[in-house]
Coordinates of C-alpha atoms in Angstrom, one line a residue:
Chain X
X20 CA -72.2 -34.3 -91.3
X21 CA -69.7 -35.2 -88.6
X22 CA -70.9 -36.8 -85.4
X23 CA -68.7 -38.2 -82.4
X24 CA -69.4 -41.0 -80.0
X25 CA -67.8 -41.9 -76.4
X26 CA -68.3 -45.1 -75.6
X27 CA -69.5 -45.4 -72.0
X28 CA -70.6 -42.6 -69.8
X29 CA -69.4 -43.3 -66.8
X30 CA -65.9 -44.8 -66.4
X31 CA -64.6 -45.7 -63.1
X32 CA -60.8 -46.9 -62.3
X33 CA -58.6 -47.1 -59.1
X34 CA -56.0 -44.2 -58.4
X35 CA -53.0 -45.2 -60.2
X36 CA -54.8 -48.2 -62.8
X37 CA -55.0 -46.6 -66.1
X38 CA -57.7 -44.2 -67.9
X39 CA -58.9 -45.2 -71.3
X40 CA -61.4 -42.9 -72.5
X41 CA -62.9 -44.1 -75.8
X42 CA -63.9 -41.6 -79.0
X43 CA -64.8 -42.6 -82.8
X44 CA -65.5 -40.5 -85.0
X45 CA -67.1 -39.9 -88.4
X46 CA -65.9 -37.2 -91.0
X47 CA -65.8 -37.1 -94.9
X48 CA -62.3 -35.8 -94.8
X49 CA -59.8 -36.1 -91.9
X50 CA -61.0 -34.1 -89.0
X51 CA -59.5 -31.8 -86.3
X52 CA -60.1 -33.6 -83.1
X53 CA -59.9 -32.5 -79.5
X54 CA -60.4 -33.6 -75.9
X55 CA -61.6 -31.4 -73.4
X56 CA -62.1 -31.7 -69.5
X57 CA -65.3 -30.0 -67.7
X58 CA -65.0 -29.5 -63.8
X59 CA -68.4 -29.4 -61.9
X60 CA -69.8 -26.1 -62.8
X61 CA -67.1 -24.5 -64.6
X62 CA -66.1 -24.1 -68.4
X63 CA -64.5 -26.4 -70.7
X64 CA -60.7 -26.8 -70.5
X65 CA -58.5 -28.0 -73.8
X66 CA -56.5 -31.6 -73.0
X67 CA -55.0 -31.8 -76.5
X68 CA -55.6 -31.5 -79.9
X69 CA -54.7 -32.9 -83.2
X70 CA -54.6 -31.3 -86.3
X71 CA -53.0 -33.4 -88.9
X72 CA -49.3 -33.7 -87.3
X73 CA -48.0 -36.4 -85.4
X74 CA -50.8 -39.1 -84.7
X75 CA -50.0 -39.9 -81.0
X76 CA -50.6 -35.9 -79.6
X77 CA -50.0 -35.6 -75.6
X78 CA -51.3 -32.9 -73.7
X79 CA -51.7 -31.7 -69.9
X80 CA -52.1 -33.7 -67.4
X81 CA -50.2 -36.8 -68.5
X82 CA -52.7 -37.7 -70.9
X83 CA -52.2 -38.4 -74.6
X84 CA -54.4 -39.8 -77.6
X85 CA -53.9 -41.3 -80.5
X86 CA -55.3 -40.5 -84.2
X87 CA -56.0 -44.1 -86.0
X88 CA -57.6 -43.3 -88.9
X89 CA -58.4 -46.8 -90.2
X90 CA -60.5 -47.3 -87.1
X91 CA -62.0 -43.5 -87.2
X92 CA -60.6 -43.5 -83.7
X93 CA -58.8 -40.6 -80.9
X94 CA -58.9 -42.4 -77.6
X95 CA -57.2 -40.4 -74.8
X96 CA -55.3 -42.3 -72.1
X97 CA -53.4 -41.8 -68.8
X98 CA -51.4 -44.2 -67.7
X99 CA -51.9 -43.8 -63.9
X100 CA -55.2 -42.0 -62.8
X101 CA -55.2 -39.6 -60.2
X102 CA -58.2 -38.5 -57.6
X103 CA -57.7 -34.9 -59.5
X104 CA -58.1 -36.7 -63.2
X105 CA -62.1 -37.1 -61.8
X106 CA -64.4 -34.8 -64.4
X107 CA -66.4 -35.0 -66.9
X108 CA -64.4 -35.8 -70.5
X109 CA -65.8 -34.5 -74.1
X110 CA -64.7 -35.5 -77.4
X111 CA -65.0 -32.9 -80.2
X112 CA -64.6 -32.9 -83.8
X113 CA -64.0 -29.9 -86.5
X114 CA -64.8 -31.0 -89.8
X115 CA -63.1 -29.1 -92.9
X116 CA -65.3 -30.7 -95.2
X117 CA -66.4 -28.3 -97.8
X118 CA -64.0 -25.5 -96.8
X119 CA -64.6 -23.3 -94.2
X120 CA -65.9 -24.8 -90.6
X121 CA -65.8 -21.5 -88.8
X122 CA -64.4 -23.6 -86.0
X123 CA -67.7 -25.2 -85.3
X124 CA -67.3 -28.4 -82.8
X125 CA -69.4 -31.1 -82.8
X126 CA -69.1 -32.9 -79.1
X127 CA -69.5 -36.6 -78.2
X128 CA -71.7 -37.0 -75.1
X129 CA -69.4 -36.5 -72.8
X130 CA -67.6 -39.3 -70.0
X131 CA -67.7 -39.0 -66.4
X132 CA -64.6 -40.5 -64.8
X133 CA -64.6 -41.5 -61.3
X134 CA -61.3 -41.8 -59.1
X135 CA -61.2 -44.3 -56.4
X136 CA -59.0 -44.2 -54.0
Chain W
X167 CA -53.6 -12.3 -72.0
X168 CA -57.0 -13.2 -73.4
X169 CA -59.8 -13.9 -71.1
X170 CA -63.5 -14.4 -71.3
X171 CA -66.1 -13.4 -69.0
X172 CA -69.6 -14.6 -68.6
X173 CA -72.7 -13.3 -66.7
X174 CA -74.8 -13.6 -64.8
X175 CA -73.1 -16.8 -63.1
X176 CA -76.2 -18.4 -62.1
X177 CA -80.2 -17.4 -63.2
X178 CA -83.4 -18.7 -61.8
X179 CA -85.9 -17.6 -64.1
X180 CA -89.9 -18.3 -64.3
X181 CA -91.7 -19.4 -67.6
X182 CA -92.6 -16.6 -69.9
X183 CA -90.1 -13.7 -69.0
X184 CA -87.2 -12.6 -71.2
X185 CA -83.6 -13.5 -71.0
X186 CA -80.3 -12.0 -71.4
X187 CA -76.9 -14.0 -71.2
X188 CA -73.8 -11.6 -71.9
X189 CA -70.1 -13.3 -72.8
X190 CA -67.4 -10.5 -73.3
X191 CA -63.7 -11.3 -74.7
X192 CA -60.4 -9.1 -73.4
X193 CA -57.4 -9.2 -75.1
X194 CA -58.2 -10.6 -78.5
X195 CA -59.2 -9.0 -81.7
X196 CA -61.9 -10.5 -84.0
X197 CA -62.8 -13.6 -82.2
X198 CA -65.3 -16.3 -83.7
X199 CA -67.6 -16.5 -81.4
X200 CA -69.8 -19.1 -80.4
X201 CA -72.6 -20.4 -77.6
X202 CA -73.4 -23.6 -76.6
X203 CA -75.8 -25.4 -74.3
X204 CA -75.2 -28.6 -72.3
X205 CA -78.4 -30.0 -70.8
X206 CA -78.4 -32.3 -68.2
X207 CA -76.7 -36.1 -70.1
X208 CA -77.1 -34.5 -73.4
X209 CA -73.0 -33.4 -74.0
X210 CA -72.5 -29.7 -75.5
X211 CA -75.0 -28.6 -78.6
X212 CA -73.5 -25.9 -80.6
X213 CA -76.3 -22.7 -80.6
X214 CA -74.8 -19.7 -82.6
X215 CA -71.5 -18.9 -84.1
X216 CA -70.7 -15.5 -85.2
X217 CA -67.6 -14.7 -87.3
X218 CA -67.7 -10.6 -87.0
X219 CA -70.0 -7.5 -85.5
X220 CA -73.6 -8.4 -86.8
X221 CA -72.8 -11.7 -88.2
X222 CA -74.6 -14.7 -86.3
X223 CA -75.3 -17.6 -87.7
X224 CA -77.9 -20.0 -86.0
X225 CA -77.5 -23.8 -85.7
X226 CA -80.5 -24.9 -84.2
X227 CA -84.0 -23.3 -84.7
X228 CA -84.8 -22.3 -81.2
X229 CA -86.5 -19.9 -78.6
X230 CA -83.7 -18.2 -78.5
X231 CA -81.9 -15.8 -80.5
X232 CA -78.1 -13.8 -80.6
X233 CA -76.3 -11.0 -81.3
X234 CA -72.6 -9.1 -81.6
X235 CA -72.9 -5.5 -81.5
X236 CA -69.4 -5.3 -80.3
X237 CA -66.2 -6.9 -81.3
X238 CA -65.6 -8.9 -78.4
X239 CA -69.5 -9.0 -77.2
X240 CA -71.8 -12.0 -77.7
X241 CA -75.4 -11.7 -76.1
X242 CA -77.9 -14.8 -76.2
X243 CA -81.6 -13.3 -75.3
X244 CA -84.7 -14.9 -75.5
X245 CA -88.4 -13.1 -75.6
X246 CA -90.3 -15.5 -73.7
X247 CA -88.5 -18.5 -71.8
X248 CA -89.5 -21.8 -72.1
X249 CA -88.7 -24.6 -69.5
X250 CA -86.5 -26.7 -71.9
X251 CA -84.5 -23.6 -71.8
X252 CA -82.8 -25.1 -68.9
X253 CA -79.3 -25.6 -68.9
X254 CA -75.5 -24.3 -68.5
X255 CA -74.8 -21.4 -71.5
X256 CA -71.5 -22.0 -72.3
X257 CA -69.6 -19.0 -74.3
X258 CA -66.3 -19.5 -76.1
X259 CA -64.1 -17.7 -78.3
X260 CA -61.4 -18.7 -81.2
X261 CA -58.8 -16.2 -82.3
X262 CA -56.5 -16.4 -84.8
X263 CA -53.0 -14.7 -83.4
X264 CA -51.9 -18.4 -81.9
X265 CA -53.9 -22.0 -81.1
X266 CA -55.5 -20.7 -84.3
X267 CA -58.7 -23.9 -84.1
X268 CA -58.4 -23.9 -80.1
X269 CA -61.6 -22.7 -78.7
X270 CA -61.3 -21.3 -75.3
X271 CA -64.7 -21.4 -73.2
X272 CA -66.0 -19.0 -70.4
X273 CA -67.0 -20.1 -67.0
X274 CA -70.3 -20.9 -67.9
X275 CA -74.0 -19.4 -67.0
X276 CA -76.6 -21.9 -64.9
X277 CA -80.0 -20.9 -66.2
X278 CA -83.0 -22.9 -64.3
X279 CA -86.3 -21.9 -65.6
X280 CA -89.4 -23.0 -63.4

């Protein structure tokens, strides 16, 4: 069985320092992995995604993430952090082990970023 | 477009008395369909899947149960709520026409059971 883990559930940073959200991950067989952000009491809103393509996937926002296999890792970054970047980041993981997933996710905990100003 | 709706938005509910979440999806044919709960520091738990009308499959044994009589209709009930019931109900969908293993989610139901 998959599982994901985000390192840290809080992360806090200065507007314009760097994000580095951190996500590892373990799967039989390479995985589809994806970030999503959560706003206070709303749904879940896709970041990026990789499925098996190029291993350094961007998405909205500014951020990108990088697929390193050896280290079982997909840590999503943003180079300058903005007070509107401040939500609550998940790190999910579709196995394709044993055929068919049905698109079932597995989630990581989730990571609250804070924005100061 | 495709968009999914959720409802009731928010539900205060005591102990004991039945429930009924309802997610509907527009524009979309055969979704999979799926329900998850996120309680309070514990990240998103994956609660039923269903891949057609009928078809739910169950991922955690629960209070709580689901069905799809409709296409694009997903319902999560429960006969008797139980306080660990508490949580936001999230509702998404995953076509097949584009972003085929993309799950889009709804806005989300606040259930608080006292």
């Amino acid at each position: 069985a998959q599982s994901v883990t985000q390192l840290g559930s809080h992360v806090s940073v200065s507007e314009g320092a760097l994000v580095l959200l951190r996500c590892n991950y373990s799967s039989s067989v390479p995985p589809y992995l994806f970030w999503y952000v959560q706003y206070p009491n709303q749904g879940l809103q896709l970041l990026l995604k990789y499925t098996s393509a190029a291993t350094l996937v961007k998405g909205i926002n500014g951020f990108e993430a990088e697929f390193k296999k050896s280290e079982t890792s997909f840590h999503l970054t943003k180079p300058s952090a903005h007070m509107s970047d401040a939500a609550e980041y998940f790190c999910a993981v579709e196995s394709l082990a044993g055929g068919t997933s049905y698109g079932k996710l597995t989630f990581g905990q989730g990571t609250i970023l804070t924005v100061h100003p | 477009s495709q968009t999914i709706h959720q409802w009731p938005a928010t539900l205060v509910q005591p102990v004991g008395s039945p429930l009924s979440l309802e997610c509907t999806v527009e524009g979309t044919s055969n979704p999979n369909l799926y329900w998850y709960r996120q309680a309070a520091g514990r990240g998103l738990q994956l609660l039923f899947y269903s891949v057609g009308i009928g078809q739910i499959s169950s991922e955690v044994p629960q209070n709580l149960s689901a069905s799809r009589p409709q296409d694009r209709q997903f319902i999560l009930s429960s006969k008797k709520l139980l306080l660990s019931d508490s949580g936001f109900y999230l509702c998404a969908w995953r076509g097949w026409a584009h972003s085929y293993n993309e799950q889009f989610f709804g806005p989300g139901t606040r259930l608080t059971v006292l």
